[in-house]
mmCIF file of C-alpha atoms in Angstrom:
data_model
loop_
_atom_site.group_PDB
_atom_site.id
_atom_site.type_symbol
_atom_site.label_atom_id
_atom_site.label_comp_id
_atom_site.label_asym_id
_atom_site.label_seq_id
_atom_site.Cartn_x
_atom_site.Cartn_y
_atom_site.Cartn_z
ATOM 1 C CA UNK A 124 -2.672 63.109 22.894
ATOM 2 C CA UNK A 125 -4.399 62.143 19.702
ATOM 3 C CA UNK A 126 -4.689 58.708 18.409
ATOM 4 C CA UNK A 127 -2.054 59.100 15.635
ATOM 5 C CA UNK A 128 0.566 59.920 18.264
ATOM 6 C CA UNK A 129 -0.430 56.929 20.441
ATOM 7 C CA UNK A 130 -0.133 54.672 17.485
ATOM 8 C CA UNK A 131 3.400 56.009 16.650
ATOM 9 C CA UNK A 132 4.331 55.500 20.307
ATOM 10 C CA UNK A 133 3.191 51.894 20.210
ATOM 11 C CA UNK A 134 5.317 51.339 17.197
ATOM 12 C CA UNK A 135 8.553 52.942 18.545
ATOM 13 C CA UNK A 136 10.519 49.691 18.614
ATOM 14 C CA UNK A 137 9.598 49.043 15.081
ATOM 15 C CA UNK A 138 11.180 52.451 14.133
ATOM 16 C CA UNK A 139 14.237 51.672 16.095
ATOM 17 C CA UNK A 140 14.618 48.281 14.447
ATOM 18 C CA UNK A 141 14.377 49.743 11.034
ATOM 19 C CA UNK A 142 16.974 52.452 11.939
ATOM 20 C CA UNK A 143 19.358 49.751 13.061
ATOM 21 C CA UNK A 144 18.956 47.767 9.905
ATOM 22 C CA UNK A 145 19.520 50.827 7.732
ATOM 23 C CA UNK A 146 22.746 51.774 9.615
ATOM 24 C CA UNK A 147 23.990 48.159 9.541
ATOM 25 C CA UNK A 148 23.341 48.040 5.749
ATOM 26 C CA UNK A 149 25.266 51.373 5.406
ATOM 27 C CA UNK A 150 28.243 49.814 7.096
ATOM 28 C CA UNK A 151 28.199 46.594 5.042
ATOM 29 C CA UNK A 152 28.058 48.634 1.925
ATOM 30 C CA UNK A 153 31.473 50.203 2.864
ATOM 31 C CA UNK A 154 33.180 46.967 2.107
ATOM 32 C CA UNK A 155 32.709 47.305 -1.659
ATOM 33 C CA UNK A 156 34.003 50.897 -1.453
ATOM 34 C CA UNK A 157 37.429 49.995 -0.109
ATOM 35 C CA UNK A 158 40.064 50.613 -2.830
ATOM 36 C CA UNK A 159 43.625 51.681 -3.438
ATOM 37 C CA UNK A 160 42.716 54.980 -1.959
ATOM 38 C CA UNK A 161 42.247 53.357 1.428
ATOM 39 C CA UNK A 162 45.600 51.554 1.009
ATOM 40 C CA UNK A 163 47.258 54.840 0.017
ATOM 41 C CA UNK A 164 45.773 56.467 3.198
ATOM 42 C CA UNK A 165 47.123 53.873 5.493
ATOM 43 C CA UNK A 166 50.494 54.137 3.737
ATOM 44 C CA UNK A 167 50.668 57.913 4.235
ATOM 45 C CA UNK A 168 49.739 57.689 7.896
ATOM 46 C CA UNK A 169 52.100 54.797 8.534
ATOM 47 C CA UNK A 170 55.027 56.824 7.074
ATOM 48 C CA UNK A 171 54.036 60.063 8.678
ATOM 49 C CA UNK A 172 56.642 61.561 10.916
ATOM 50 C CA UNK A 173 54.255 64.091 12.698
ATOM 51 C CA UNK A 174 50.699 63.895 13.738
ATOM 52 C CA UNK A 175 47.393 63.153 12.167
ATOM 53 C CA UNK A 176 45.198 66.359 12.371
ATOM 54 C CA UNK A 177 41.567 65.433 12.037
ATOM 55 C CA UNK A 178 39.106 68.075 11.143
ATOM 56 C CA UNK A 179 35.380 68.389 10.283
ATOM 57 C CA UNK A 180 32.337 70.713 11.004
ATOM 58 C CA UNK A 181 29.236 69.838 12.786
ATOM 59 C CA UNK A 182 28.344 66.056 13.068
ATOM 60 C CA UNK A 183 31.486 65.305 10.912
ATOM 61 C CA UNK A 184 33.498 67.019 13.580
ATOM 62 C CA UNK A 185 31.977 64.970 16.269
ATOM 63 C CA UNK A 186 32.797 61.714 14.392
ATOM 64 C CA UNK A 187 36.380 63.199 13.707
ATOM 65 C CA UNK A 188 36.912 63.785 17.317
ATOM 66 C CA UNK A 189 36.199 60.168 18.187
ATOM 67 C CA UNK A 190 38.425 58.956 15.269
ATOM 68 C CA UNK A 191 41.251 61.027 16.613
ATOM 69 C CA UNK A 192 40.826 59.699 20.027
ATOM 70 C CA UNK A 193 40.891 56.123 18.702
ATOM 71 C CA UNK A 194 43.927 56.580 16.579
ATOM 72 C CA UNK A 195 45.734 58.087 19.536
ATOM 73 C CA UNK A 196 44.981 55.300 21.671
ATOM 74 C CA UNK A 197 46.152 52.708 19.229
ATOM 75 C CA UNK A 198 49.605 53.939 18.235
ATOM 76 C CA UNK A 199 48.888 56.754 15.877
ATOM 77 C CA UNK A 200 49.447 60.243 17.319
ATOM 78 C CA UNK A 201 46.283 62.180 16.305
ATOM 79 C CA UNK A 202 44.146 65.031 17.516
ATOM 80 C CA UNK A 203 40.991 66.923 16.416
ATOM 81 C CA UNK A 204 40.838 70.603 15.405
ATOM 82 C CA UNK A 205 37.820 72.672 14.304
ATOM 83 C CA UNK A 206 38.638 74.376 10.950
ATOM 84 C CA UNK A 207 37.114 77.491 12.327
ATOM 85 C CA UNK A 208 39.657 77.735 15.070
ATOM 86 C CA UNK A 209 42.451 77.641 12.343
ATOM 87 C CA UNK A 210 41.767 81.235 11.579
ATOM 88 C CA UNK A 211 42.278 82.165 15.333
ATOM 89 C CA UNK A 212 45.746 80.946 15.999
ATOM 90 C CA UNK A 213 45.514 77.089 15.826
ATOM 91 C CA UNK A 214 47.303 76.942 12.550
ATOM 92 C CA UNK A 215 50.479 77.040 14.588
ATOM 93 C CA UNK A 216 50.007 73.480 15.600
ATOM 94 C CA UNK A 217 50.521 72.208 12.042
ATOM 95 C CA UNK A 218 54.107 71.230 10.649
ATOM 96 C CA UNK A 219 55.012 69.835 7.113
ATOM 97 C CA UNK A 220 55.494 66.464 8.802
ATOM 98 C CA UNK A 221 51.749 66.283 9.680
ATOM 99 C CA UNK A 222 48.743 64.844 7.735
ATOM 100 C CA UNK A 223 45.305 66.105 7.669
ATOM 101 C CA UNK A 224 42.281 63.658 7.808
ATOM 102 C CA UNK A 225 39.327 65.822 6.596
ATOM 103 C CA UNK A 226 35.682 64.678 7.089
ATOM 104 C CA UNK A 227 32.573 65.968 5.229
ATOM 105 C CA UNK A 228 29.768 63.929 3.911
ATOM 106 C CA UNK A 229 29.145 66.235 0.906
ATOM 107 C CA UNK A 230 32.739 67.311 0.556
ATOM 108 C CA UNK A 231 31.557 70.692 -0.175
ATOM 109 C CA UNK A 232 31.379 72.236 3.444
ATOM 110 C CA UNK A 233 32.321 75.894 3.025
ATOM 111 C CA UNK A 234 34.331 76.142 6.434
ATOM 112 C CA UNK A 235 36.351 73.196 5.597
ATOM 113 C CA UNK A 236 37.051 74.258 1.944
ATOM 114 C CA UNK A 237 38.344 77.741 3.131
ATOM 115 C CA UNK A 238 40.665 75.706 5.524
ATOM 116 C CA UNK A 239 42.240 73.465 2.586
ATOM 117 C CA UNK A 240 44.173 76.208 0.863
ATOM 118 C CA UNK A 241 46.162 76.800 3.986
ATOM 119 C CA UNK A 242 46.842 73.122 4.302
ATOM 120 C CA UNK A 243 47.982 72.830 0.559
ATOM 121 C CA UNK A 244 50.194 75.968 1.034
ATOM 122 C CA UNK A 245 52.081 74.274 3.797
ATOM 123 C CA UNK A 246 52.677 71.086 1.616
ATOM 124 C CA UNK A 247 50.583 69.029 4.161
ATOM 125 C CA UNK A 248 49.081 65.747 2.600
ATOM 126 C CA UNK A 249 45.213 65.702 2.799
ATOM 127 C CA UNK A 250 43.249 62.407 3.283
ATOM 128 C CA UNK A 251 39.535 63.154 2.984
ATOM 129 C CA UNK A 252 36.690 60.960 3.899
ATOM 130 C CA UNK A 253 33.296 61.995 1.922
ATOM 131 C CA UNK A 254 30.343 60.467 0.381
ATOM 132 C CA UNK A 255 30.987 62.569 -2.862
ATOM 133 C CA UNK A 256 34.042 61.620 -4.997
ATOM 134 C CA UNK A 257 33.490 64.584 -7.327
ATOM 135 C CA UNK A 258 33.393 67.083 -4.559
ATOM 136 C CA UNK A 259 36.074 69.810 -4.181
ATOM 137 C CA UNK A 260 37.497 68.267 -0.991
ATOM 138 C CA UNK A 261 37.873 64.928 -2.712
ATOM 139 C CA UNK A 262 39.618 66.514 -5.842
ATOM 140 C CA UNK A 263 42.297 68.337 -3.724
ATOM 141 C CA UNK A 264 43.025 65.328 -1.561
ATOM 142 C CA UNK A 265 46.194 63.066 -1.786
ATOM 143 C CA UNK A 266 43.861 60.127 -0.864
ATOM 144 C CA UNK A 267 40.093 60.124 -0.878
ATOM 145 C CA UNK A 268 38.196 57.550 1.180
ATOM 146 C CA UNK A 269 34.817 57.141 -0.187
ATOM 147 C CA UNK A 270 32.061 56.724 2.484
ATOM 148 C CA UNK A 271 28.811 56.788 0.494
ATOM 149 C CA UNK A 272 25.462 55.691 1.803
ATOM 150 C CA UNK A 273 22.243 55.078 -0.199
ATOM 151 C CA UNK A 274 19.979 56.781 2.383
ATOM 152 C CA UNK A 275 19.983 58.103 5.890
ATOM 153 C CA UNK A 276 18.186 56.272 8.539
ATOM 154 C CA UNK A 277 16.235 59.310 9.213
ATOM 155 C CA UNK A 278 12.857 58.904 7.793
ATOM 156 C CA UNK A 279 13.028 62.385 6.143
ATOM 157 C CA UNK A 280 16.417 61.374 4.830
ATOM 158 C CA UNK A 281 17.807 64.525 6.210
ATOM 159 C CA UNK A 282 19.427 64.133 9.703
ATOM 160 C CA UNK A 283 22.870 62.798 9.444
ATOM 161 C CA UNK A 284 22.450 59.135 10.816
ATOM 162 C CA UNK A 285 23.546 56.455 8.375
ATOM 163 C CA UNK A 286 26.156 58.784 6.931
ATOM 164 C CA UNK A 287 27.822 59.587 10.385
ATOM 165 C CA UNK A 288 27.620 55.792 11.439
ATOM 166 C CA UNK A 289 29.452 54.847 8.214
ATOM 167 C CA UNK A 290 32.174 57.557 8.594
ATOM 168 C CA UNK A 291 32.718 56.459 12.306
ATOM 169 C CA UNK A 292 32.954 52.850 11.130
ATOM 170 C CA UNK A 293 35.494 53.794 8.300
ATOM 171 C CA UNK A 294 37.591 55.781 10.882
ATOM 172 C CA UNK A 295 37.697 52.515 13.041
ATOM 173 C CA UNK A 296 38.588 50.494 9.923
ATOM 174 C CA UNK A 297 41.436 52.867 9.354
ATOM 175 C CA UNK A 298 42.779 52.737 12.920
ATOM 176 C CA UNK A 299 42.460 49.032 13.018
ATOM 177 C CA UNK A 300 44.323 48.736 9.650
ATOM 178 C CA UNK A 301 47.089 50.923 11.103
ATOM 179 C CA UNK A 302 47.333 48.726 14.259
ATOM 180 C CA UNK A 303 47.988 45.697 12.196
ATOM 181 C CA UNK A 304 50.553 47.455 9.973
ATOM 182 C CA UNK A 305 52.296 48.578 13.063
ATOM 183 C CA UNK A 306 52.024 45.209 14.698
ATOM 184 C CA UNK A 307 50.383 46.893 17.757
ATOM 185 C CA UNK A 308 50.250 44.546 20.667
ATOM 186 C CA UNK A 309 48.241 44.499 23.834
ATOM 187 C CA UNK A 310 51.205 45.596 25.875
ATOM 188 C CA UNK A 311 51.458 48.693 23.546
ATOM 189 C CA UNK A 312 47.730 49.289 24.124
ATOM 190 C CA UNK A 313 48.361 49.160 27.936
ATOM 191 C CA UNK A 314 50.975 51.847 27.517
ATOM 192 C CA UNK A 315 48.470 54.265 26.286
ATOM 193 C CA UNK A 316 45.812 53.262 28.923
ATOM 194 C CA UNK A 317 47.891 53.058 32.152
ATOM 195 C CA UNK A 318 45.055 54.304 34.375
ATOM 196 C CA UNK A 319 42.428 51.935 33.139
ATOM 197 C CA UNK A 320 41.769 48.328 34.305
ATOM 198 C CA UNK A 321 43.004 46.830 31.103
ATOM 199 C CA UNK A 322 46.249 48.796 31.286
ATOM 200 C CA UNK A 323 46.620 47.628 34.820
ATOM 201 C CA UNK A 324 46.277 43.913 33.978
ATOM 202 C CA UNK A 325 48.511 44.061 30.884
ATOM 203 C CA UNK A 326 51.297 45.846 32.813
ATOM 204 C CA UNK A 327 51.069 44.006 36.175
ATOM 205 C CA UNK A 328 53.802 41.245 36.767
ATOM 206 C CA UNK A 329 54.060 38.275 39.036
ATOM 207 C CA UNK A 330 56.360 40.188 41.444
ATOM 208 C CA UNK A 331 53.678 42.831 41.832
ATOM 209 C CA UNK A 332 51.127 40.622 43.280
ATOM 210 C CA UNK A 333 52.761 37.391 44.587
ATOM 211 C CA UNK A 334 52.436 36.229 48.143
ATOM 212 C CA UNK A 335 55.950 36.107 49.590
ATOM 213 C CA UNK A 336 55.406 35.764 53.413
ATOM 214 C CA UNK A 337 54.659 32.547 55.269
ATOM 215 C CA UNK A 338 54.853 30.457 52.355
ATOM 216 C CA UNK A 339 53.602 26.747 52.947
ATOM 217 C CA UNK A 340 56.963 24.980 52.539
ATOM 218 C CA UNK A 341 57.077 21.490 53.524
ATOM 219 C CA UNK A 342 59.775 18.693 53.303
ATOM 220 C CA UNK A 343 59.159 15.802 50.905
ATOM 221 C CA UNK A 344 59.465 13.274 53.665
ATOM 222 C CA UNK A 345 56.619 14.853 55.872
ATOM 223 C CA UNK A 346 53.638 12.545 56.442
ATOM 224 C CA UNK A 347 50.471 13.571 54.737
ATOM 225 C CA UNK A 348 48.621 13.696 58.041
ATOM 226 C CA UNK A 349 51.057 16.603 59.166
ATOM 227 C CA UNK A 350 51.128 18.074 55.619
ATOM 228 C CA UNK A 351 47.322 18.712 55.819
ATOM 229 C CA UNK A 352 47.934 21.163 58.622
ATOM 230 C CA UNK A 353 50.592 23.122 56.915
ATOM 231 C CA UNK A 354 48.567 23.380 53.528
ATOM 232 C CA UNK A 355 45.621 24.555 55.664
ATOM 233 C CA UNK A 356 47.544 27.084 57.512
ATOM 234 C CA UNK A 357 49.029 28.532 54.230
ATOM 235 C CA UNK A 358 45.588 29.396 52.970
ATOM 236 C CA UNK A 359 46.782 28.842 49.465
ATOM 237 C CA UNK A 360 45.480 25.317 49.106
ATOM 238 C CA UNK A 361 49.038 24.005 48.418
ATOM 239 C CA UNK A 362 52.429 23.075 49.902
ATOM 240 C CA UNK A 363 55.665 23.500 48.205
ATOM 241 C CA UNK A 364 58.615 20.972 48.751
ATOM 242 C CA UNK A 365 62.129 22.314 48.536
ATOM 243 C CA UNK A 366 65.498 20.579 48.111
ATOM 244 C CA UNK A 367 68.607 22.801 48.548
ATOM 245 C CA UNK A 368 66.112 25.711 48.711
ATOM 246 C CA UNK A 369 65.078 24.865 45.104
ATOM 247 C CA UNK A 370 61.505 23.793 44.060
ATOM 248 C CA UNK A 371 61.239 19.964 44.206
ATOM 249 C CA UNK A 372 57.616 19.496 44.008
ATOM 250 C CA UNK A 373 54.027 20.684 45.041
ATOM 251 C CA UNK A 374 51.066 19.262 46.525
ATOM 252 C CA UNK A 375 47.607 20.742 46.493
ATOM 253 C CA UNK A 376 44.494 20.108 48.721
ATOM 254 C CA UNK A 377 42.964 18.199 45.621
ATOM 255 C CA UNK A 378 46.059 16.041 45.786
ATOM 256 C CA UNK A 379 45.338 15.251 49.451
ATOM 257 C CA UNK A 380 41.702 14.448 48.931
ATOM 258 C CA UNK A 381 42.423 12.010 46.157
ATOM 259 C CA UNK A 382 45.143 10.382 48.199
ATOM 260 C CA UNK A 383 42.659 9.843 51.076
ATOM 261 C CA UNK A 384 40.343 8.279 48.739
ATOM 262 C CA UNK A 385 42.919 6.041 47.160
ATOM 263 C CA UNK A 386 44.725 4.804 50.353
ATOM 264 C CA UNK A 387 42.119 5.213 53.051
ATOM 265 C CA UNK A 388 43.609 3.618 56.092
ATOM 266 C CA UNK A 389 47.255 3.611 54.660
ATOM 267 C CA UNK A 390 46.934 7.409 54.050
ATOM 268 C CA UNK A 391 48.617 8.725 57.128
ATOM 269 C CA UNK A 392 51.577 6.359 56.403
ATOM 270 C CA UNK A 393 52.258 8.114 52.980
ATOM 271 C CA UNK A 394 54.500 11.164 52.604
ATOM 272 C CA UNK A 395 54.458 14.258 50.530
ATOM 273 C CA UNK A 396 56.853 12.684 48.140
ATOM 274 C CA UNK A 397 54.334 9.965 47.390
ATOM 275 C CA UNK A 398 51.823 12.453 45.775
ATOM 276 C CA UNK A 399 53.644 15.541 44.937
ATOM 277 C CA UNK A 400 53.990 16.853 41.315
ATOM 278 C CA UNK A 401 57.584 17.133 40.540
ATOM 279 C CA UNK A 402 57.163 19.637 37.617
ATOM 280 C CA UNK A 403 54.770 22.414 38.963
ATOM 281 C CA UNK A 404 53.878 25.306 36.917
ATOM 282 C CA UNK A 405 56.540 28.018 37.514
ATOM 283 C CA UNK A 406 56.964 31.655 36.230
ATOM 284 C CA UNK A 407 59.489 34.235 36.572
ATOM 285 C CA UNK A 408 58.942 37.574 38.618
ATOM 286 C CA UNK A 409 58.510 39.307 35.329
ATOM 287 C CA UNK A 410 55.962 37.216 33.820
ATOM 288 C CA UNK A 411 52.770 39.250 33.054
ATOM 289 C CA UNK A 412 49.466 38.609 34.892
ATOM 290 C CA UNK A 413 47.761 37.982 31.549
ATOM 291 C CA UNK A 414 50.354 35.174 30.763
ATOM 292 C CA UNK A 415 49.860 33.649 34.219
ATOM 293 C CA UNK A 416 46.053 33.545 33.599
ATOM 294 C CA UNK A 417 46.597 31.940 30.288
ATOM 295 C CA UNK A 418 48.753 29.159 31.911
ATOM 296 C CA UNK A 419 46.098 28.676 34.703
ATOM 297 C CA UNK A 420 43.361 28.220 32.130
ATOM 298 C CA UNK A 421 45.347 25.960 29.798
ATOM 299 C CA UNK A 422 46.512 23.588 32.552
ATOM 300 C CA UNK A 423 43.524 23.996 34.858
ATOM 301 C CA UNK A 424 45.537 25.038 37.886
ATOM 302 C CA UNK A 425 44.821 27.403 40.625
ATOM 303 C CA UNK A 426 48.174 28.722 41.364
ATOM 304 C CA UNK A 427 51.761 29.010 40.026
ATOM 305 C CA UNK A 428 55.006 29.222 41.713
ATOM 306 C CA UNK A 429 57.322 32.319 41.192
ATOM 307 C CA UNK A 430 61.014 31.229 40.897
ATOM 308 C CA UNK A 431 64.334 32.546 39.819
ATOM 309 C CA UNK A 432 66.646 31.105 37.323
ATOM 310 C CA UNK A 433 67.977 28.615 39.840
ATOM 311 C CA UNK A 434 64.252 27.592 40.793
ATOM 312 C CA UNK A 435 64.575 29.128 44.141
ATOM 313 C CA UNK A 436 60.993 29.763 45.337
ATOM 314 C CA UNK A 437 60.194 33.511 45.513
ATOM 315 C CA UNK A 438 56.484 33.585 45.912
ATOM 316 C CA UNK A 439 53.051 32.120 44.921
ATOM 317 C CA UNK A 440 50.521 33.723 42.674
ATOM 318 C CA UNK A 441 46.929 32.193 42.811
ATOM 319 C CA UNK A 442 43.758 32.988 40.933
ATOM 320 C CA UNK A 443 42.641 35.652 43.549
ATOM 321 C CA UNK A 444 45.913 37.641 43.330
ATOM 322 C CA UNK A 445 45.575 37.782 39.626
ATOM 323 C CA UNK A 446 42.350 39.934 40.385
ATOM 324 C CA UNK A 447 44.182 42.469 42.484
#
């Protein structure tokens, strides 16, 4: 290996840093390119009764495939199609209710331009995303989103780098704008990701994970010395006092420790009623785990009680069960 190659290897991190700076700058420059066409694109997709058909060739196609996946997972039905496949039967997937989102940095890609007349003939709106507002693709579009970069991160200014990064970022911006317009919520996201950890957490409710057997129920007049044994056996770090089968109060192992420090030799003469919290944090069986975690974090509690409308004790959810 010659000395020139060795020098370049030694400065690999410098080249990578420059690349990241160039691509970050390309994304920042997109902000000034947002205009009424972007608004028009969001409006078209929001009112679309069909699908968003994303298309592009080469690297633009790779970016388009990711954009389609992002839209589909955030409430906008979309899929990617290669324009070359249109000539071999895939045209049948298009309907007048659909919208085409076409990507091409130059806006002059031959394979894509040959596909456009078919789309126009079927009266399907076209949203294009190019770096050239004077291109044929831009001119035939219902809405044209400008994604122009000053230079590629490639030192030869040839390989699609900054341009593809910018197109990908603009696709994300389009998907996020649509999420906001649709008022897309975490629960909606979970419905599109039921198999993932996020979907599981967002859809899981208290009744799915709560402990229901051998609950540490103790009477309010029980002396604390005996209550310690019941709290320990329950393995939840708490005891629940009921009155007429309804939650009356709760004590925790922390309450017991503080009571021992406070009363010392008088401790064993005290009862559960003397230290219990009479308004413990309660949730319904249908409360989502994410909401339970919010309650735990806000009020600095380790567990919540699951009750029905009459405050009958149904179960207990603690921090560890939220992780199931």
